[in-house]
């Protein structure tokens, strides 16, 4: 992900330190670079991550006035609770004047559609796109089991009220979950997503190879 102020690159299979949990294979990490000099500035690791989380599988970012960037990092194989593996999570990290406010971020967003949780293993955060003008974040969850069958996938459009910091506590109630109109089981709908003021685009890269 690239903005005028920061370049964000994920390494989801990296063996990275997890705060208080040692160094876990495929826990993942994210690197930030200065857009002017192209030099590395920081290496970000999740404060609550663990082995196999794939932190950094997807990244998105946008700038807001005041030299601030909002960074979003997907961790699609994160467990949200004991026994609820691979549900997934998204981290929101604030970046100010070349540095993040915390190089050890904690989870900010999880799926708000209960079908992503109840189906098990949704992998929320497999893909990300964010738009600073609208305050919208589009999140792919490629293994959601819902109305289109087992692990058909979904994408959740998360809206934040204008002028607020994106956190789970202030997610707008008017969210929208997308399902492929003609999706099938194992389609991986939500494997790539894009968002701008004109609309959304969602790819299903599974066995039936749809694009929406």
Coordinates of N, CA and C in Angstrom, one line a residue:
X1 N 0.9 -1.2 0.0 CA 0.0 0.0 0.0 C 0.9 1.2 0.0
X2 N 0.5 2.3 -0.8 CA 1.3 3.5 -0.9 C 0.4 4.7 -0.7
X3 N 0.9 5.6 0.1 CA 0.2 7.0 0.2 C 1.3 8.0 -0.1
X4 N 1.0 9.3 0.0 CA 2.0 10.3 -0.1 C 3.0 10.3 1.0
X5 N 2.7 9.7 2.1 CA 3.6 9.7 3.3 C 4.3 8.4 3.6
X6 N 3.7 7.3 3.2 CA 4.2 6.0 3.7 C 4.0 4.9 2.7
X7 N 4.9 4.0 2.7 CA 4.8 2.7 1.9 C 4.7 1.6 2.9
X8 N 3.7 0.8 2.7 CA 3.4 -0.3 3.7 C 3.5 -1.6 3.0
X9 N 4.4 -2.5 3.5 CA 4.6 -3.8 2.8 C 4.5 -4.9 3.9
X10 N 3.7 -5.9 3.6 CA 3.5 -7.0 4.5 C 4.3 -8.2 4.2
X11 N 4.7 -9.0 5.2 CA 5.4 -10.2 5.1 C 4.7 -11.2 6.0
X12 N 3.6 -11.8 5.5 CA 2.8 -12.6 6.4 C 3.4 -13.9 6.9
X13 N 4.4 -14.4 6.2 CA 5.0 -15.7 6.6 C 6.3 -15.5 7.4
X14 N 6.6 -14.3 7.7 CA 7.8 -14.0 8.5 C 7.7 -14.6 9.9
X15 N 8.8 -15.1 10.4 CA 8.9 -15.6 11.8 C 9.2 -14.3 12.6
X16 N 8.2 -13.8 13.2 CA 8.4 -12.5 13.9 C 8.1 -12.6 15.4
X17 N 8.7 -11.7 16.2 CA 8.4 -11.7 17.6 C 7.0 -11.3 17.9
X18 N 6.3 -12.0 18.8 CA 5.0 -11.7 19.3 C 5.2 -11.3 20.7
X19 N 4.7 -10.1 21.1 CA 4.9 -9.6 22.4 C 4.5 -10.5 23.5
X20 N 5.5 -11.0 24.3 CA 5.2 -11.9 25.4 C 4.9 -13.3 25.0
X21 N 5.1 -13.6 23.7 CA 4.8 -15.0 23.2 C 5.9 -15.6 22.4
X22 N 7.1 -15.0 22.4 CA 8.2 -15.6 21.7 C 8.1 -15.2 20.2
X23 N 8.8 -16.1 19.4 CA 8.9 -15.8 18.0 C 8.2 -16.9 17.3
X24 N 7.1 -16.6 16.5 CA 6.3 -17.6 16.0 C 6.4 -17.7 14.5
X25 N 6.5 -18.9 13.9 CA 6.5 -19.1 12.4 C 5.2 -18.6 11.8
X26 N 5.3 -17.9 10.7 CA 4.2 -17.3 10.0 C 3.3 -16.5 10.9
X27 N 3.8 -15.9 11.9 CA 3.1 -14.9 12.7 C 2.9 -13.6 11.9
X28 N 4.0 -13.3 11.1 CA 3.9 -12.1 10.1 C 4.4 -10.8 10.7
X29 N 4.8 -10.0 9.8 CA 5.3 -8.6 10.2 C 5.0 -7.7 9.0
X30 N 5.1 -6.4 9.3 CA 4.8 -5.3 8.3 C 6.0 -4.3 8.4
X31 N 6.4 -3.9 7.2 CA 7.5 -2.9 7.1 C 6.9 -1.6 6.6
X32 N 7.4 -0.5 7.2 CA 7.0 0.9 6.6 C 8.3 1.5 6.0
X33 N 8.1 2.2 4.9 CA 9.1 2.9 4.3 C 8.7 4.4 4.0
X34 N 9.7 5.3 4.0 CA 9.5 6.7 3.7 C 9.3 6.8 2.2
X35 N 8.3 7.5 1.7 CA 8.0 7.6 0.3 C 9.0 8.5 -0.4
X36 N 9.6 9.4 0.2 CA 10.6 10.3 -0.4 C 12.0 9.6 -0.6
X37 N 12.5 9.1 0.5 CA 13.8 8.5 0.5 C 13.8 7.0 0.2
X38 N 12.7 6.4 0.3 CA 12.5 4.9 0.1 C 13.3 4.1 1.2
X39 N 13.6 4.7 2.3 CA 14.3 4.0 3.4 C 13.3 3.4 4.3
X40 N 13.7 2.3 4.9 CA 12.8 1.6 5.9 C 12.8 2.4 7.2
X41 N 11.6 2.6 7.7 CA 11.4 3.4 8.9 C 11.1 2.5 10.1
X42 N 10.2 1.5 10.0 CA 9.8 0.7 11.1 C 9.4 -0.7 10.6
X43 N 9.5 -1.6 11.6 CA 9.0 -3.0 11.5 C 7.9 -3.2 12.5
X44 N 6.7 -3.5 12.1 CA 5.5 -3.6 13.0 C 5.2 -5.1 13.2
X45 N 5.0 -5.4 14.5 CA 4.6 -6.7 14.9 C 3.4 -6.6 15.8
X46 N 2.4 -7.5 15.8 CA 1.2 -7.4 16.6 C 1.5 -7.7 18.1
X47 N 0.9 -6.9 18.9 CA 1.1 -7.1 20.4 C 0.4 -8.4 20.8
X48 N -0.7 -8.7 20.2 CA -1.5 -9.9 20.6 C -1.4 -11.0 19.6
X49 N -0.4 -11.0 18.7 CA -0.2 -12.1 17.7 C 0.4 -13.3 18.2
X50 N 0.3 -14.4 17.4 CA 0.9 -15.6 17.7 C 1.2 -16.4 16.4
X51 N 1.7 -17.6 16.6 CA 2.2 -18.4 15.5 C 1.0 -18.6 14.5
X52 N 1.3 -18.4 13.2 CA 0.4 -18.7 12.1 C -0.7 -17.7 11.9
X53 N -0.6 -16.5 12.5 CA -1.6 -15.5 12.3 C -1.6 -14.8 10.9
X54 N -0.5 -14.8 10.2 CA -0.3 -14.2 8.9 C -0.6 -12.7 8.9
X55 N -0.1 -12.1 10.0 CA -0.2 -10.6 10.1 C 0.5 -10.0 8.9
X56 N -0.2 -9.1 8.1 CA 0.4 -8.5 6.9 C 0.0 -9.2 5.6
X57 N -0.9 -10.2 5.7 CA -1.3 -10.8 4.4 C -1.9 -9.8 3.5
X58 N -2.6 -8.8 4.1 CA -3.2 -7.7 3.3 C -2.9 -6.4 4.0
X59 N -2.7 -5.3 3.3 CA -2.4 -4.0 3.8 C -3.2 -2.9 3.0
X60 N -3.6 -1.9 3.7 CA -4.2 -0.7 3.0 C -3.9 0.5 3.8
X61 N -3.9 1.7 3.2 CA -3.6 2.9 3.9 C -4.2 4.1 3.2
X62 N -4.4 5.2 4.0 CA -4.8 6.5 3.4 C -4.3 7.6 4.3
X63 N -4.1 8.8 3.7 CA -3.6 10.0 4.4 C -4.8 10.8 4.8
X64 N -4.7 11.5 6.0 CA -5.7 12.5 6.4 C -4.9 13.8 6.7
X65 N -5.5 14.9 6.8 CA -4.8 16.2 7.1 C -4.0 16.1 8.4
X66 N -2.9 16.9 8.5 CA -2.1 16.9 9.7 C -0.9 16.0 9.7
X67 N -0.6 15.5 8.5 CA 0.6 14.6 8.4 C 0.3 13.2 9.0
X68 N -1.0 12.8 9.0 CA -1.4 11.5 9.6 C -1.8 10.6 8.5
X69 N -1.4 9.3 8.7 CA -1.8 8.2 7.8 C -2.5 7.2 8.7
X70 N -3.6 6.6 8.1 CA -4.3 5.5 8.8 C -3.8 4.2 8.0
X71 N -3.2 3.3 8.8 CA -2.7 2.0 8.2 C -3.7 0.9 8.7
X72 N -4.0 0.0 7.8 CA -4.8 -1.2 8.1 C -4.0 -2.4 7.7
X73 N -4.0 -3.4 8.6 CA -3.2 -4.6 8.3 C -4.1 -5.8 8.6
X74 N -4.3 -6.7 7.7 CA -5.0 -7.9 7.9 C -4.2 -9.1 8.5
X75 N -4.9 -9.8 9.4 CA -4.3 -10.9 10.0 C -5.3 -12.1 10.0
X76 N -5.5 -12.7 8.8 CA -6.7 -13.5 8.5 C -6.7 -14.8 9.3
X77 N -5.6 -15.3 9.8 CA -5.7 -16.6 10.6 C -5.6 -16.4 12.1
X78 N -5.9 -15.2 12.5 CA -5.9 -14.9 13.9 C -7.1 -15.5 14.6
X79 N -6.9 -16.0 15.8 CA -8.0 -16.6 16.6 C -8.6 -15.5 17.4
X80 N -10.0 -15.3 17.4 CA -10.6 -14.2 18.1 C -10.9 -14.7 19.6
X81 N -11.0 -16.0 19.8 CA -11.3 -16.5 21.1 C -10.8 -18.0 21.2
X82 N -10.7 -18.5 22.3 CA -10.3 -19.9 22.5 C -11.2 -20.8 21.7
X83 N -10.6 -21.6 20.8 CA -11.3 -22.5 20.0 C -11.9 -21.9 18.8
X84 N -11.7 -20.6 18.5 CA -12.3 -20.0 17.3 C -11.1 -19.5 16.4
X85 N -10.4 -20.5 15.9 CA -9.3 -20.3 15.1 C -9.6 -19.8 13.7
X86 N -8.7 -19.0 13.1 CA -8.7 -18.5 11.7 C -10.0 -17.6 11.5
X87 N -10.5 -17.1 12.5 CA -11.6 -16.1 12.2 C -11.1 -14.9 11.5
X88 N -10.0 -14.4 12.0 CA -9.3 -13.2 11.4 C -9.6 -11.9 12.1
X89 N -8.7 -10.9 11.8 CA -8.8 -9.6 12.4 C -8.1 -8.6 11.6
X90 N -8.4 -7.3 11.8 CA -7.7 -6.2 11.1 C -7.2 -5.3 12.2
X91 N -6.0 -4.8 12.0 CA -5.4 -3.9 12.9 C -5.4 -2.5 12.2
X92 N -5.8 -1.5 13.0 CA -5.7 -0.1 12.6 C -4.5 0.6 13.3
X93 N -3.6 1.2 12.6 CA -2.4 1.8 13.1 C -2.3 3.2 12.7
X94 N -2.0 4.1 13.5 CA -1.9 5.5 13.2 C -0.4 5.8 12.9
X95 N -0.2 6.5 11.8 CA 1.2 6.8 11.4 C 1.3 8.4 11.3
X96 N 2.2 9.0 12.1 CA 2.3 10.4 12.2 C 3.8 10.9 12.0
X97 N 3.9 11.7 11.0 CA 5.3 12.3 10.7 C 6.4 11.3 10.6
X98 N 6.1 10.2 9.9 CA 7.1 9.2 9.6 C 7.2 8.1 10.5
X99 N 6.4 8.1 11.6 CA 6.5 7.0 12.6 C 5.1 6.6 13.0
X100 N 4.9 5.3 13.4 CA 3.6 4.9 13.9 C 3.6 5.3 15.4
X101 N 2.3 5.4 15.9 CA 2.2 5.7 17.3 C 2.5 4.5 18.2
X102 N 2.4 3.3 17.6 CA 2.8 2.1 18.4 C 3.3 1.0 17.4
X103 N 4.6 0.6 17.5 CA 5.0 -0.5 16.7 C 4.5 -1.9 17.1
X104 N 3.8 -1.9 18.2 CA 3.2 -3.2 18.7 C 1.7 -3.0 18.7
X105 N 1.0 -2.9 17.6 CA -0.5 -2.7 17.6 C -1.3 -3.8 18.1
X106 N -2.5 -3.5 18.6 CA -3.5 -4.5 19.0 C -4.6 -4.6 18.0
X107 N -5.4 -5.7 18.0 CA -6.5 -5.8 17.1 C -7.5 -4.7 17.2
X108 N -7.9 -4.2 16.1 CA -8.9 -3.1 16.1 C -10.3 -3.6 15.6
X109 N -10.3 -4.4 14.6 CA -11.6 -4.8 13.9 C -11.7 -6.3 13.8
X110 N -12.9 -6.8 14.0 CA -13.2 -8.2 13.7 C -14.4 -8.2 12.9
X111 N -14.8 -9.3 12.3 CA -16.1 -9.4 11.6 C -17.3 -9.0 12.4
X112 N -18.1 -8.1 11.8 CA -19.4 -7.7 12.6 C -20.6 -8.6 12.1
X113 N -20.4 -9.2 11.0 CA -21.5 -10.1 10.5 C -21.3 -11.5 11.2
X114 N -22.3 -11.9 12.0 CA -22.1 -13.1 12.9 C -21.9 -14.4 12.0
X115 N -22.3 -14.3 10.8 CA -22.1 -15.5 10.0 C -20.6 -15.8 9.7
X116 N -19.8 -14.7 9.8 CA -18.4 -14.9 9.6 C -17.8 -15.6 10.8
X117 N -18.4 -15.5 12.0 CA -17.9 -16.1 13.2 C -18.5 -17.5 13.4
X118 N -19.8 -17.6 13.2 CA -20.4 -18.9 13.4 C -20.0 -19.9 12.4
X119 N -19.7 -19.5 11.2 CA -19.3 -20.5 10.2 C -17.9 -21.1 10.5
X120 N -17.1 -20.4 11.2 CA -15.8 -20.9 11.6 C -14.8 -20.7 10.5
X121 N -13.6 -20.2 10.9 CA -12.5 -20.1 9.9 C -12.7 -19.1 8.8
X122 N -13.3 -18.0 9.0 CA -13.7 -17.1 7.9 C -12.5 -16.4 7.2
X123 N -11.4 -16.3 7.9 CA -10.2 -15.6 7.4 C -10.5 -14.2 7.0
X124 N -11.2 -13.5 7.9 CA -11.4 -12.1 7.8 C -10.1 -11.3 7.8
X125 N -9.9 -10.4 6.8 CA -8.6 -9.7 6.7 C -7.8 -10.3 5.6
X126 N -8.3 -11.2 4.8 CA -7.5 -11.8 3.7 C -7.2 -10.8 2.6
X127 N -8.1 -9.8 2.5 CA -7.9 -8.7 1.5 C -8.4 -7.4 2.1
X128 N -7.8 -6.3 1.7 CA -8.2 -5.0 2.3 C -8.2 -3.9 1.2
X129 N -9.1 -2.9 1.4 CA -9.0 -1.7 0.6 C -9.7 -0.6 1.5
X130 N -9.1 0.6 1.5 CA -9.6 1.6 2.4 C -9.7 2.9 1.6
X131 N -10.7 3.7 1.9 CA -10.9 5.0 1.3 C -11.0 6.1 2.3
X132 N -10.1 7.0 2.3 CA -10.1 8.1 3.3 C -11.2 9.1 3.2
X133 N -11.7 9.3 1.9 CA -12.7 10.3 1.7 C -14.0 9.9 2.3
X134 N -14.3 8.6 2.2 CA -15.6 8.1 2.7 C -15.6 7.5 4.1
X135 N -14.3 7.2 4.6 CA -14.2 6.5 5.9 C -14.6 5.1 5.8
X136 N -14.5 4.4 4.6 CA -14.9 3.1 4.4 C -13.7 2.1 4.3
X137 N -13.8 1.0 4.9 CA -12.8 -0.1 4.8 C -13.5 -1.3 4.2
X138 N -13.0 -1.9 3.2 CA -13.6 -3.1 2.6 C -12.7 -4.3 2.9
X139 N -13.2 -5.3 3.6 CA -12.4 -6.4 4.1 C -12.9 -7.8 3.5
X140 N -12.0 -8.5 2.9 CA -12.3 -9.8 2.4 C -12.2 -10.9 3.4
X141 N -13.1 -11.9 3.4 CA -13.1 -13.0 4.3 C -13.4 -14.3 3.5
X142 N -12.3 -14.8 2.9 CA -12.4 -15.8 1.8 C -13.0 -17.1 2.2
X143 N -13.1 -17.4 3.5 CA -13.6 -18.8 3.9 C -14.9 -18.7 4.7
X144 N -15.6 -17.6 4.6 CA -16.9 -17.4 5.3 C -17.9 -18.5 4.7
X145 N -18.6 -19.1 5.6 CA -19.7 -20.0 5.1 C -21.0 -19.3 5.4
X146 N -21.7 -19.1 4.3 CA -23.0 -18.3 4.4 C -24.0 -18.8 3.5
X147 N -24.8 -17.9 2.9 CA -25.9 -18.3 2.1 C -25.5 -19.0 0.8
X148 N -24.2 -18.8 0.4 CA -23.7 -19.3 -0.9 C -23.0 -20.6 -0.7
X149 N -23.0 -21.2 0.5 CA -22.4 -22.5 0.7 C -21.1 -22.4 1.6
X150 N -20.6 -23.6 1.8 CA -19.4 -23.8 2.7 C -18.2 -23.1 2.1
X151 N -17.6 -22.2 2.9 CA -16.4 -21.5 2.5 C -16.5 -20.8 1.2
X152 N -17.7 -20.2 0.9 CA -17.8 -19.5 -0.4 C -17.2 -18.1 -0.3
X153 N -17.1 -17.6 0.9 CA -16.4 -16.3 1.0 C -17.4 -15.1 1.1
X154 N -16.9 -14.0 1.6 CA -17.7 -12.8 1.6 C -16.8 -11.6 1.7
X155 N -17.3 -10.4 1.6 CA -16.6 -9.1 1.9 C -17.4 -8.2 2.7
X156 N -16.8 -7.6 3.7 CA -17.6 -6.7 4.6 C -17.1 -5.3 4.4
X157 N -18.1 -4.4 4.1 CA -17.8 -3.0 4.0 C -18.1 -2.3 5.4
X158 N -17.1 -1.8 6.0 CA -17.2 -1.2 7.3 C -17.1 0.3 7.2
X159 N -18.0 0.9 7.8 CA -18.1 2.4 7.8 C -17.9 3.0 9.2
X160 N -17.2 4.1 9.2 CA -17.0 4.8 10.4 C -17.6 6.2 10.3
X161 N -18.3 6.6 11.4 CA -18.9 8.0 11.4 C -17.9 9.0 11.1
X162 N -18.3 10.0 10.3 CA -17.3 11.1 9.9 C -16.7 11.7 11.1
X163 N -15.4 12.0 11.0 CA -14.6 12.7 12.0 C -14.2 11.8 13.2
X164 N -14.4 10.5 13.1 CA -14.0 9.6 14.3 C -12.8 8.8 13.9
X165 N -12.1 8.3 14.9 CA -11.0 7.4 14.7 C -11.5 6.0 14.5
X166 N -11.0 5.3 13.4 CA -11.5 4.0 13.2 C -11.2 3.0 14.3
X167 N -12.1 2.6 15.1 CA -11.9 1.6 16.1 C -13.2 0.7 16.1
X168 N -13.1 -0.5 16.7 CA -14.2 -1.4 16.8 C -15.4 -0.7 17.6
X169 N -15.0 0.2 18.5 CA -16.1 0.8 19.4 C -17.0 1.7 18.6
X170 N -16.5 2.3 17.5 CA -17.3 3.3 16.8 C -17.6 2.9 15.4
X171 N -17.6 1.6 15.1 CA -18.1 1.1 13.8 C -19.5 1.5 13.6
X172 N -19.8 2.1 12.4 CA -21.2 2.5 12.1 C -22.1 1.2 12.0
X173 N -23.3 1.4 12.4 CA -24.2 0.2 12.4 C -24.6 -0.1 10.9
X174 N -24.4 0.8 10.0 CA -24.9 0.6 8.6 C -23.9 -0.2 7.8
X175 N -23.3 -1.2 8.3 CA -22.3 -2.0 7.5 C -23.0 -2.8 6.4
X176 N -22.3 -3.3 5.5 CA -22.8 -4.1 4.4 C -22.0 -5.3 4.2
X177 N -22.5 -6.5 4.1 CA -21.8 -7.7 3.8 C -22.2 -8.1 2.3
X178 N -21.2 -8.3 1.5 CA -21.4 -8.7 0.1 C -21.1 -10.2 0.0
X179 N -22.0 -10.9 -0.8 CA -21.9 -12.3 -1.2 C -22.0 -12.3 -2.7
X180 N -21.2 -13.2 -3.4 CA -21.4 -13.3 -4.8 C -22.7 -13.8 -5.2
X181 N -23.3 -13.1 -6.2 CA -24.7 -13.5 -6.6 C -24.8 -15.0 -7.0
X182 N -23.8 -15.4 -7.7 CA -23.8 -16.8 -8.2 C -22.6 -17.6 -7.6
X183 N -22.2 -17.2 -6.4 CA -21.1 -17.9 -5.8 C -21.4 -19.4 -5.5
X184 N -20.4 -20.2 -5.3 CA -20.5 -21.6 -5.0 C -19.6 -21.9 -3.8
X185 N -19.7 -23.0 -3.2 CA -18.7 -23.4 -2.1 C -17.3 -23.4 -2.6
X186 N -16.4 -22.9 -1.8 CA -15.0 -22.9 -2.1 C -14.6 -21.9 -3.1
X187 N -15.4 -20.9 -3.4 CA -15.1 -19.9 -4.4 C -14.1 -18.8 -3.9
X188 N -13.9 -18.7 -2.6 CA -12.9 -17.7 -2.1 C -13.3 -16.3 -2.5
X189 N -14.6 -16.0 -2.5 CA -15.1 -14.6 -2.8 C -14.5 -13.7 -1.7
X190 N -13.9 -12.6 -2.2 CA -13.2 -11.7 -1.3 C -11.7 -11.8 -1.2
X191 N -11.2 -12.6 -2.2 CA -9.7 -12.8 -2.2 C -8.9 -11.6 -2.6
X192 N -9.6 -10.7 -3.3 CA -9.0 -9.4 -3.7 C -10.2 -8.4 -3.7
X193 N -10.0 -7.2 -3.1 CA -11.0 -6.2 -3.1 C -10.4 -4.9 -3.4
X194 N -11.3 -4.0 -4.0 CA -10.9 -2.6 -4.3 C -12.1 -1.7 -4.0
X195 N -11.8 -0.5 -3.6 CA -12.9 0.4 -3.1 C -12.5 1.8 -3.5
X196 N -13.4 2.6 -4.1 CA -13.3 4.0 -4.2 C -14.7 4.7 -4.2
X197 N -14.7 6.0 -4.5 CA -16.0 6.7 -4.4 C -17.0 6.2 -5.4
X198 N -16.6 5.5 -6.4 CA -17.6 5.0 -7.4 C -18.2 3.7 -7.1
X199 N -17.5 2.9 -6.3 CA -18.1 1.6 -6.0 C -17.0 0.6 -5.5
X200 N -17.3 -0.7 -5.5 CA -16.4 -1.7 -5.0 C -16.2 -2.7 -6.1
X201 N -15.1 -3.4 -6.1 CA -14.8 -4.6 -6.9 C -14.3 -5.7 -6.1
X202 N -14.8 -6.9 -6.3 CA -14.5 -8.1 -5.4 C -14.2 -9.2 -6.4
X203 N -13.1 -9.9 -6.1 CA -12.6 -11.1 -6.9 C -12.9 -12.4 -6.1
X204 N -13.4 -13.4 -6.8 CA -13.5 -14.7 -6.2 C -12.5 -15.6 -6.9
X205 N -11.4 -16.0 -6.3 CA -10.3 -16.6 -7.0 C -10.3 -18.1 -6.9
X206 N -11.4 -18.7 -6.3 CA -11.5 -20.1 -6.1 C -11.8 -20.9 -7.3
X207 N -12.4 -22.0 -7.2 CA -12.4 -23.0 -8.3 C -13.3 -22.6 -9.4
X208 N -14.1 -21.5 -9.2 CA -15.0 -21.1 -10.3 C -14.6 -19.8 -10.9
X209 N -13.5 -19.1 -10.3 CA -12.9 -18.0 -11.0 C -13.9 -16.8 -11.4
X210 N -14.6 -16.3 -10.4 CA -15.5 -15.2 -10.7 C -14.8 -13.9 -10.4
X211 N -15.3 -12.8 -11.1 CA -15.0 -11.4 -10.7 C -16.2 -10.6 -10.7
X212 N -16.4 -9.7 -9.7 CA -17.6 -9.0 -9.5 C -17.3 -7.5 -9.5

